[in-house]
Structures are given as C-alpha cells and as structure tokens.
mmCIF file with all atom_site columns, C-alpha atoms in Angstrom:
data_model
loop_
_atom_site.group_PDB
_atom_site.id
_atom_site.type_symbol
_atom_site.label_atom_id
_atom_site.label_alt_id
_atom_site.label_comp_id
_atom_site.label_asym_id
_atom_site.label_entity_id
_atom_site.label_seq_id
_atom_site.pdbx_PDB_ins_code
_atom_site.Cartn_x
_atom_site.Cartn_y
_atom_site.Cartn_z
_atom_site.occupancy
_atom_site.B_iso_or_equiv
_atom_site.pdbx_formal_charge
_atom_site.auth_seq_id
_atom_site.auth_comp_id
_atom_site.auth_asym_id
_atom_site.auth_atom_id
_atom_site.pdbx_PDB_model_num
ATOM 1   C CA . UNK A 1 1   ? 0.000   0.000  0.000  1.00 93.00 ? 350 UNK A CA 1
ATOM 2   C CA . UNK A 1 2   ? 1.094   3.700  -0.842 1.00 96.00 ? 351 UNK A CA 1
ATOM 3   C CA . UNK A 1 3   ? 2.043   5.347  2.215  1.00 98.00 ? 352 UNK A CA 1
ATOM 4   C CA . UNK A 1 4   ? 1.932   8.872  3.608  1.00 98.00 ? 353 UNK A CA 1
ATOM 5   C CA . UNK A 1 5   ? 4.227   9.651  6.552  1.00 98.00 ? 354 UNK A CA 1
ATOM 6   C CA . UNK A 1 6   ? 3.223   12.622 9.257  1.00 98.00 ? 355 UNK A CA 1
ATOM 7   C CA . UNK A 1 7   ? 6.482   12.972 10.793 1.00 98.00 ? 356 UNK A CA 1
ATOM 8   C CA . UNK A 1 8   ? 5.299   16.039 13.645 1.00 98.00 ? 357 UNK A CA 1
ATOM 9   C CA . UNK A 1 9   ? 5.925   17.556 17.423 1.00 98.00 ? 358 UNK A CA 1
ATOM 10  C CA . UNK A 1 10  ? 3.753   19.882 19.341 1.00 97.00 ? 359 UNK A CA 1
ATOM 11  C CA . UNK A 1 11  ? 4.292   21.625 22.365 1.00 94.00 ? 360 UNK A CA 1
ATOM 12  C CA . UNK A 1 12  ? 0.786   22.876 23.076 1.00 95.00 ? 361 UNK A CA 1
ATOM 13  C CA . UNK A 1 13  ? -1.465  20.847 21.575 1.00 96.00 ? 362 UNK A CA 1
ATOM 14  C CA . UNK A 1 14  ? -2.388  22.719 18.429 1.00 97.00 ? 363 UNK A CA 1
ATOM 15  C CA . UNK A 1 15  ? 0.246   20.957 16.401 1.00 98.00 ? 364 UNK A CA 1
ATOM 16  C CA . UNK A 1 16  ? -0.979  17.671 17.466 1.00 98.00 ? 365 UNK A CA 1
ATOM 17  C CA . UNK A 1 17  ? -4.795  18.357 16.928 1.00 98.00 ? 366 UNK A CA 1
ATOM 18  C CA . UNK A 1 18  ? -4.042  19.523 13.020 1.00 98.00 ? 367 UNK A CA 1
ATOM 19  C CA . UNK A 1 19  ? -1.925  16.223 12.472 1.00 98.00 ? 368 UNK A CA 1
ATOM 20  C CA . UNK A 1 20  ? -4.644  14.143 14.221 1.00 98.00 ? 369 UNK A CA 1
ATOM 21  C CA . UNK A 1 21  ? -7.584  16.094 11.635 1.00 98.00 ? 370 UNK A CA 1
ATOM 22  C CA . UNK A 1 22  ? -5.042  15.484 8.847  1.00 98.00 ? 371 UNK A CA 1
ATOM 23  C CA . UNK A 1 23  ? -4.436  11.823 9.363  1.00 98.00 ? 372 UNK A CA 1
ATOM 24  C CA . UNK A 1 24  ? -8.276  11.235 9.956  1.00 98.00 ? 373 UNK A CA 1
ATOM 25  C CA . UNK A 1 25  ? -8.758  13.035 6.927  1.00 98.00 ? 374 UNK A CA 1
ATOM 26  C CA . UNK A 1 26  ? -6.493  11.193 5.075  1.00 98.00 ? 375 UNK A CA 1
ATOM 27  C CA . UNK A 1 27  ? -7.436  7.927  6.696  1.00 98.00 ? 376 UNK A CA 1
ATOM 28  C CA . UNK A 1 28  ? -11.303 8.323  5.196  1.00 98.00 ? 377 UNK A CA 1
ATOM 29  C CA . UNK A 1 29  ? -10.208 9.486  2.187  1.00 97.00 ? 378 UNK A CA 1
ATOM 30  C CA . UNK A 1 30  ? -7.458  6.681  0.920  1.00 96.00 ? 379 UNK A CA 1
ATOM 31  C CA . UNK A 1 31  ? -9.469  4.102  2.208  1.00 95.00 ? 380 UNK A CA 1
ATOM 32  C CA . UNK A 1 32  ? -8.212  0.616  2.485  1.00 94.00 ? 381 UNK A CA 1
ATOM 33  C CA . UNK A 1 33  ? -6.086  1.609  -0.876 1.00 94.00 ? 382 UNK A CA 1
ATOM 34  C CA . UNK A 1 34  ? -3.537  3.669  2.003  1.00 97.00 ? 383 UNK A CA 1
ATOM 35  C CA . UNK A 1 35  ? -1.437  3.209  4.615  1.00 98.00 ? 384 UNK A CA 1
ATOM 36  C CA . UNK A 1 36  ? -1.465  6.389  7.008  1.00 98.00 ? 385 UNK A CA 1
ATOM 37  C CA . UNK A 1 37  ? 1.436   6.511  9.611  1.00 98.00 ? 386 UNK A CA 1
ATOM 38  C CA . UNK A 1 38  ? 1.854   9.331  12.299 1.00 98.00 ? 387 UNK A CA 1
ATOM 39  C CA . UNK A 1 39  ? 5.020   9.428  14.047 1.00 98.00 ? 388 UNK A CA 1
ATOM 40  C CA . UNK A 1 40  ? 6.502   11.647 16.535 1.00 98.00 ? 389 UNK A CA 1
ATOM 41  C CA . UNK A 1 41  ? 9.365   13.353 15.602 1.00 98.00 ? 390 UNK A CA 1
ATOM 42  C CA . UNK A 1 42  ? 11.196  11.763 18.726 1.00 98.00 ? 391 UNK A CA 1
ATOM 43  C CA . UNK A 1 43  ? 10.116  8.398  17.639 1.00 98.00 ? 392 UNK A CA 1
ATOM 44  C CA . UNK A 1 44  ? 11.039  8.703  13.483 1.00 98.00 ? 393 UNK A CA 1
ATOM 45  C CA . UNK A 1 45  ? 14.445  8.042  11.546 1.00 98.00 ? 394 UNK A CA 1
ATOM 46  C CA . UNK A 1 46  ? 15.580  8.467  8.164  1.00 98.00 ? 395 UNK A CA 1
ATOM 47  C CA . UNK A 1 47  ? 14.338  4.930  7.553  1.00 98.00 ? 396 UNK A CA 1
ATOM 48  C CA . UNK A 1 48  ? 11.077  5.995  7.882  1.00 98.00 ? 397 UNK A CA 1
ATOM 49  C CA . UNK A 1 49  ? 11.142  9.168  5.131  1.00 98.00 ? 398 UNK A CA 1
ATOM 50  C CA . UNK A 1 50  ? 13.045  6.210  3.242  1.00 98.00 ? 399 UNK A CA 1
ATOM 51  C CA . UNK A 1 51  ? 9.931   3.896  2.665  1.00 98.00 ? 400 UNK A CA 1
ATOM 52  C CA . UNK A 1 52  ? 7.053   6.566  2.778  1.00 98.00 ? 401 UNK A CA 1
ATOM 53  C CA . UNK A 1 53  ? 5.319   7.896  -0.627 1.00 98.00 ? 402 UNK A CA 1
ATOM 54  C CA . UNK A 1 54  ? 4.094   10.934 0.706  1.00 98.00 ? 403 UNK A CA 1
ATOM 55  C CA . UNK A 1 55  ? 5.797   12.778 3.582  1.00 98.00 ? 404 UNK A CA 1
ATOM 56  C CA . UNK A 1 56  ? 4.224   15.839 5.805  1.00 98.00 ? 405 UNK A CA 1
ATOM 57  C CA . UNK A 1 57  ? 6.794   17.980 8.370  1.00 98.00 ? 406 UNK A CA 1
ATOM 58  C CA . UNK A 1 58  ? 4.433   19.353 11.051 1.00 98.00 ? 407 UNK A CA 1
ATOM 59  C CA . UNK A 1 59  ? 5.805   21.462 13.337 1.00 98.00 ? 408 UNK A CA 1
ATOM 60  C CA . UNK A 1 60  ? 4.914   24.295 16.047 1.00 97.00 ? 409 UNK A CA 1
ATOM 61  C CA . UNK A 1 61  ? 7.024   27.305 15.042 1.00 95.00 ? 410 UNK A CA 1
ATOM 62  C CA . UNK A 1 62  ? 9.295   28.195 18.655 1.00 93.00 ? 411 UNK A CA 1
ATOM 63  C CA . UNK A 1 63  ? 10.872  31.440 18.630 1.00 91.00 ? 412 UNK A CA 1
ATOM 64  C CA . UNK A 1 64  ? 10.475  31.752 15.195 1.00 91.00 ? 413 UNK A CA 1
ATOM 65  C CA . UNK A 1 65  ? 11.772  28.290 13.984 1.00 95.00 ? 414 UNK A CA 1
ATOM 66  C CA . UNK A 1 66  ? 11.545  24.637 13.626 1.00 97.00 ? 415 UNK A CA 1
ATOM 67  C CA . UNK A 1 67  ? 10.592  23.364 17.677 1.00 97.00 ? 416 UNK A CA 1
ATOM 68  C CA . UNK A 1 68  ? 13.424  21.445 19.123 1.00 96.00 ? 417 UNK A CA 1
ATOM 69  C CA . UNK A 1 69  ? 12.448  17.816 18.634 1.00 97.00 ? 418 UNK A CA 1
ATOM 70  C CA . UNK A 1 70  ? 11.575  18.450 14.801 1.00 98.00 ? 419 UNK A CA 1
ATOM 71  C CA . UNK A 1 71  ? 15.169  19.702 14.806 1.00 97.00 ? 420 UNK A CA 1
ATOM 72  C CA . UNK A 1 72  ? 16.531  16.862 16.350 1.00 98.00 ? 421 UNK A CA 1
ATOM 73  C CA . UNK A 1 73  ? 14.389  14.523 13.718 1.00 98.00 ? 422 UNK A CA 1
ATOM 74  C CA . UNK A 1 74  ? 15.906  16.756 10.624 1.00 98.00 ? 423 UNK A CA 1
ATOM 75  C CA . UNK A 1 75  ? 19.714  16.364 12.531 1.00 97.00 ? 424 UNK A CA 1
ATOM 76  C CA . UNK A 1 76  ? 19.368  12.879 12.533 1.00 98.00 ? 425 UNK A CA 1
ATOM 77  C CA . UNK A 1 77  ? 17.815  12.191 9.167  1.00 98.00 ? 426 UNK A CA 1
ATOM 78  C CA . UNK A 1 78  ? 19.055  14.932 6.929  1.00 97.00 ? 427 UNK A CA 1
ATOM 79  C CA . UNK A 1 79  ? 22.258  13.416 5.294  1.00 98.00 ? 428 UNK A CA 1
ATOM 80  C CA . UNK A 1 80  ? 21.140  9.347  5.524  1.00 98.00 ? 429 UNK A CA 1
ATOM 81  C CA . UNK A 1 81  ? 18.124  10.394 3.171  1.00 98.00 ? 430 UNK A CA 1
ATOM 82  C CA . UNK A 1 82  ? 20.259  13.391 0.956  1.00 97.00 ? 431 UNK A CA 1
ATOM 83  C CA . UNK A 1 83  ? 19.801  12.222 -2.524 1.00 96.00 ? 432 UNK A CA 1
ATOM 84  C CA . UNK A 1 84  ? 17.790  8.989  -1.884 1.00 97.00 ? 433 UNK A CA 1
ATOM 85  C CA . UNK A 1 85  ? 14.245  10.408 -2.427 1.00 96.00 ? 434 UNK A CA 1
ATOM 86  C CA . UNK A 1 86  ? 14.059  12.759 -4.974 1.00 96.00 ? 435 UNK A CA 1
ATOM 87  C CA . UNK A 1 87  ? 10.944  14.062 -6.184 1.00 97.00 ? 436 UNK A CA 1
ATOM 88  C CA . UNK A 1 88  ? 9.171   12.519 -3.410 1.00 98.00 ? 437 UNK A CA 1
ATOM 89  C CA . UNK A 1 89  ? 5.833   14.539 -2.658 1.00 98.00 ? 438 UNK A CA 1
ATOM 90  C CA . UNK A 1 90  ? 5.947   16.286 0.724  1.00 98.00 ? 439 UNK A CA 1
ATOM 91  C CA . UNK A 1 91  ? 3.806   18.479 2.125  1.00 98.00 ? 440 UNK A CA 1
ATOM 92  C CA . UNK A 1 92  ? 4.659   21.128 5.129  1.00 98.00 ? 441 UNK A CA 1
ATOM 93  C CA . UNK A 1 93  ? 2.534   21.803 7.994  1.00 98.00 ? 442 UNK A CA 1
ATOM 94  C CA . UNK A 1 94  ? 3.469   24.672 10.751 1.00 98.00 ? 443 UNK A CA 1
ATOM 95  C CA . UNK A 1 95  ? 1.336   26.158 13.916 1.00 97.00 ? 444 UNK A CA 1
ATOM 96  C CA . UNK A 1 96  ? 2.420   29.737 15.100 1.00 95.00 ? 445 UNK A CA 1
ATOM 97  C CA . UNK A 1 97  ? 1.502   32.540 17.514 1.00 91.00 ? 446 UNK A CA 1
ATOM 98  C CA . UNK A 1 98  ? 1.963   34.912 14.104 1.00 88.00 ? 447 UNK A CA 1
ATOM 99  C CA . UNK A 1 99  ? 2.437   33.944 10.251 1.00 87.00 ? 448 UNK A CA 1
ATOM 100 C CA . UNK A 1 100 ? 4.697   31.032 11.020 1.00 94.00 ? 449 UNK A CA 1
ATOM 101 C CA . UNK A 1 101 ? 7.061   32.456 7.477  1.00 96.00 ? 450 UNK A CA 1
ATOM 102 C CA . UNK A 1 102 ? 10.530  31.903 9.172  1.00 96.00 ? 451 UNK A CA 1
ATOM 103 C CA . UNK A 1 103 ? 9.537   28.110 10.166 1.00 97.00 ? 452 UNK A CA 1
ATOM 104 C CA . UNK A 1 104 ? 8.092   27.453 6.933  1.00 97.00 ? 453 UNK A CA 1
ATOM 105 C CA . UNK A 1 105 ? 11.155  28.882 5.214  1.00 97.00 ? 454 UNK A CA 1
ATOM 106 C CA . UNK A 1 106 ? 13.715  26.503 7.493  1.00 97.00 ? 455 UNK A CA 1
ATOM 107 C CA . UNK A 1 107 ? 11.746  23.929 6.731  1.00 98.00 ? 456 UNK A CA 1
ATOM 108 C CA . UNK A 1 108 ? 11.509  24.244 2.536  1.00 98.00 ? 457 UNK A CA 1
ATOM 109 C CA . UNK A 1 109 ? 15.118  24.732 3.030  1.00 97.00 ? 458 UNK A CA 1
ATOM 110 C CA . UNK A 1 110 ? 14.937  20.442 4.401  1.00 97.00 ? 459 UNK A CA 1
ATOM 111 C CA . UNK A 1 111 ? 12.846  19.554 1.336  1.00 97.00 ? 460 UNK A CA 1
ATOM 112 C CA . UNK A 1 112 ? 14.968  21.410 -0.983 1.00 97.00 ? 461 UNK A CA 1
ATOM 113 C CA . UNK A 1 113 ? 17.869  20.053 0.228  1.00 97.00 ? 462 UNK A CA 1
ATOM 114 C CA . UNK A 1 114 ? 16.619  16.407 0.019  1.00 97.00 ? 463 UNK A CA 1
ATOM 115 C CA . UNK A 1 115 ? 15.074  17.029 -3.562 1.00 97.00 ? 464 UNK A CA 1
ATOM 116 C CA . UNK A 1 116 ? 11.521  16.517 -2.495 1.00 98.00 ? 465 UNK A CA 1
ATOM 117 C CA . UNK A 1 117 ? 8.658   18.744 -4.181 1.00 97.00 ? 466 UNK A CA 1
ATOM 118 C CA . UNK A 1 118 ? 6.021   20.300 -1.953 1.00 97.00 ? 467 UNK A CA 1
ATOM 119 C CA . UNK A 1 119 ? 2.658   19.354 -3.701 1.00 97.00 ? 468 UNK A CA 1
ATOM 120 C CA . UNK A 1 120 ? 0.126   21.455 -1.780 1.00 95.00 ? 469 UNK A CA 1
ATOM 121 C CA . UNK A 1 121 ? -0.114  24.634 -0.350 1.00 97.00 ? 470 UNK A CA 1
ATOM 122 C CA . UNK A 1 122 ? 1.621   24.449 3.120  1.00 98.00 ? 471 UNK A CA 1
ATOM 123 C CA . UNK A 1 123 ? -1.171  24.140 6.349  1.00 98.00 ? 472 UNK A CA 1
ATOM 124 C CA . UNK A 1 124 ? -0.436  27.609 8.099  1.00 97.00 ? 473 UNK A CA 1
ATOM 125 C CA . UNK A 1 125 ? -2.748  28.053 11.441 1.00 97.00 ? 474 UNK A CA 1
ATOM 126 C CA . UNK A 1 126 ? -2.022  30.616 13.722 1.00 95.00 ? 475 UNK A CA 1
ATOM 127 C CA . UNK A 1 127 ? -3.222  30.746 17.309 1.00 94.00 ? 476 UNK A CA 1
ATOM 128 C CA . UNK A 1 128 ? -2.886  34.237 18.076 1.00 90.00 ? 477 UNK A CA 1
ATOM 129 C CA . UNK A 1 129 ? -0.441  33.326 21.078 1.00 91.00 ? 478 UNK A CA 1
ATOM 130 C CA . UNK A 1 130 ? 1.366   36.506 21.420 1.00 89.00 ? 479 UNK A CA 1
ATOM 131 C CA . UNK A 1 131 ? 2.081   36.808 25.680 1.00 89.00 ? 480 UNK A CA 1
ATOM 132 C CA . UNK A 1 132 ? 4.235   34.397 27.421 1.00 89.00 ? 481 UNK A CA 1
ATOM 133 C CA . UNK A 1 133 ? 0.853   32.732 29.194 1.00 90.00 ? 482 UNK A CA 1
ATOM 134 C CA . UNK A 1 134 ? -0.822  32.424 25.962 1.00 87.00 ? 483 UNK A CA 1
ATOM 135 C CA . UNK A 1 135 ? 2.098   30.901 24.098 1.00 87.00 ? 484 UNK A CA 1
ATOM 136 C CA . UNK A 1 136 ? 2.539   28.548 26.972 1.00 88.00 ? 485 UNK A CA 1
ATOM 137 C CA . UNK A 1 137 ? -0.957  27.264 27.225 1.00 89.00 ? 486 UNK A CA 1
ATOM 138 C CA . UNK A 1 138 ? -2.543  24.442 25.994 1.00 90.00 ? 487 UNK A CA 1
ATOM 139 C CA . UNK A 1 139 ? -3.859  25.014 22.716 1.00 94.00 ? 488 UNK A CA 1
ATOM 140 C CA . UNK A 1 140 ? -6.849  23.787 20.655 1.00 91.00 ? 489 UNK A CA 1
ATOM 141 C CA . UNK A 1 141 ? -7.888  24.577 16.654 1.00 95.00 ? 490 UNK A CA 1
ATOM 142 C CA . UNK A 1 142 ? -11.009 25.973 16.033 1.00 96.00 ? 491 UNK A CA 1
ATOM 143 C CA . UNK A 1 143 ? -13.524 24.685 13.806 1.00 97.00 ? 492 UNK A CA 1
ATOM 144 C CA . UNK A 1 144 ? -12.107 26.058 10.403 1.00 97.00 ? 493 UNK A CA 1
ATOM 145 C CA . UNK A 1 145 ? -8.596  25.323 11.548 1.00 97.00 ? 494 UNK A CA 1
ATOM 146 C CA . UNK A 1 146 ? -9.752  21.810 12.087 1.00 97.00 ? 495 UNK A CA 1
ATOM 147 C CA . UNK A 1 147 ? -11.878 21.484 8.540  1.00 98.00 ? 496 UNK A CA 1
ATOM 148 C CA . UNK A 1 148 ? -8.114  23.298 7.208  1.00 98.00 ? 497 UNK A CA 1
ATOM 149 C CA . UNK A 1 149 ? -6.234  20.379 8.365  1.00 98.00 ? 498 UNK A CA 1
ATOM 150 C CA . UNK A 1 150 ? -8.676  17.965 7.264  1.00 98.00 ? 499 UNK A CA 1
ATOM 151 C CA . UNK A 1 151 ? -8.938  19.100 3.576  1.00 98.00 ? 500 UNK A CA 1
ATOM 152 C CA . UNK A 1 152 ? -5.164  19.089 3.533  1.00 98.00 ? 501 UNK A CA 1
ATOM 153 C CA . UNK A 1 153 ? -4.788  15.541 4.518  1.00 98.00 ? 502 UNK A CA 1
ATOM 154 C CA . UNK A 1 154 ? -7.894  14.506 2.469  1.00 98.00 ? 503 UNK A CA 1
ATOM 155 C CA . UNK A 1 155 ? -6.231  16.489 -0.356 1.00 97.00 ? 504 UNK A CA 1
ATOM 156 C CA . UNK A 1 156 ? -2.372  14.540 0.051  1.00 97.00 ? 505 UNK A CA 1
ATOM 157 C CA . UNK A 1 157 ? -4.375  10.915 0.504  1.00 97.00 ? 506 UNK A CA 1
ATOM 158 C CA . UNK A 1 158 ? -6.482  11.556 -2.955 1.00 96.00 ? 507 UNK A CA 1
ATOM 159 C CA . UNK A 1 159 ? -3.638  12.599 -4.811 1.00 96.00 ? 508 UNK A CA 1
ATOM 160 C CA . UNK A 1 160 ? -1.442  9.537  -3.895 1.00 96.00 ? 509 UNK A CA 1
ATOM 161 C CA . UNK A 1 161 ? -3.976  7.161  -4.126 1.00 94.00 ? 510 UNK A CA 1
ATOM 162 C CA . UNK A 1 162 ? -5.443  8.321  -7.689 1.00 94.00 ? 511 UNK A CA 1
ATOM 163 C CA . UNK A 1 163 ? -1.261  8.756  -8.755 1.00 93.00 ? 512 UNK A CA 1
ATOM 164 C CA . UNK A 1 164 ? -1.344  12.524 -9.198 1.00 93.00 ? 513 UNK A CA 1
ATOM 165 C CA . UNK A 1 165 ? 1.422   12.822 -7.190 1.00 90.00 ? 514 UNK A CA 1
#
C-alpha cells in the first residue's frame, strides 16, 4: 500500500490536533487503498522518510523556527536520506503565535535540500499566542482550523492514491 508519513511535534497541543484532523482526513479518504502513519518526531528516523510515498513535516514554530524535537528529527535524518528520495511529494505543515514564514522557510530549506517537491499549499494556522501565558498554554484549533487540516490531509491521501502525485 502507498504510504503517507506525518512525521510532527507539538508543544501545546495545536500541532498535534491539526496532524490528528489530517491523518483522519487522510485515513477516510485513501481508504483501504492507504497506509497512514503518524510518528513523533522523537520516535522517526531516516528509515522511515526512506519507505514513505508521501511525507508531511508538522511542526509548532518556537521562537520563530523549527521546535526542538523536529530539529533533532531533521539532525538525525538529513544526510542518511540526501539524494535517496528525490521528487518525493511532501507536504509542510506549521502552527504559530503569528504567520509562522521563518519556520516554513527553514523547513523548505529540508525539502529542498533532500530534492523533495512540496505538492500542496503548506497548512499555516495561527493561534494568536502573542504573551508568554498564551504561548505557553494548551492550545486547541477551532472549527475552520480543524476542517483546514482535514482538507489538507484529504487532499495529500487523494492525490497519492489516484497517482497525481
């Protein structure tokens, strides 16, 4: 089965609740024609981008870049997978107080880098967090931030299954 690969961190729970309406998404959409793997960026290794056919970055932006563990997942995976995937389809997904630009930047950098060819719009959802409470609390999407994240992992799932990408 075709595969698509959410490798993603959160530190507040936003991050998390857009991969978790992606994957469902994705999950109703590919049917039992795709495989849909979610794996914390703690938990993934190159070997994992290795056998995916779709791969999504989702990351909380922290102080304007990439959150730690994502990091540490892109330290540890960047030069095993460097020219062994290219042209795979990746898609980018990044939670921020503001516009989340300097994250999604660092991150096209990655994809770049490894060859791979963003297919979609990137999912962009801010929360607003601007004070040090609000960017420390425990976040949840709304309901068009959740429908967002859905449509981009129904979106990823229908193009892999039906070969687009």
């Amino acid at each position: 089965l075709p595969q698509l690969l959410v490798v993603w961190h959160s530190l507040t729970g936003a991050t998390r609740a857009a991969v978790q309406a992606l994957c469902a998404a994705a999950r109703a959409q590919g049917g039992d024609g795709l495989q849909v793997r979610m794996l914390h960026a703690a938990q993934a290794s190159a070997a994992d981008v290795l056998a995916c056919d779709v791969l999504v970055l989702a990351t909380p932006e922290t102080l304007g870049s990439i959150s730690g563990l994502m990091k540490d997942f892109l330290d540890r995976s960047y030069y095993p997978v460097l020219g062994q995937r290219p042209g795979l389809p990746a898609g980018l997904v990044v939670v921020a107080g503001s516009d989340g630009q300097p994250t999604l930047m660092q991150l096209r950098r990655v994809l770049a880098g490894w060859g791979m060819r963003e297919v979609c719009a990137p999912l962009q959802l801010c929360t607003g967090a601007q004070s040090a409470a609000a960017i420390a609390a425990q976040k949840q999407l709304n309901d068009d931030q959740q429908a967002a994240a859905a449509e981009f992992g129904g979106t990823l799932a229908a193009g892999l299954v039906l070969g687009v990408f």
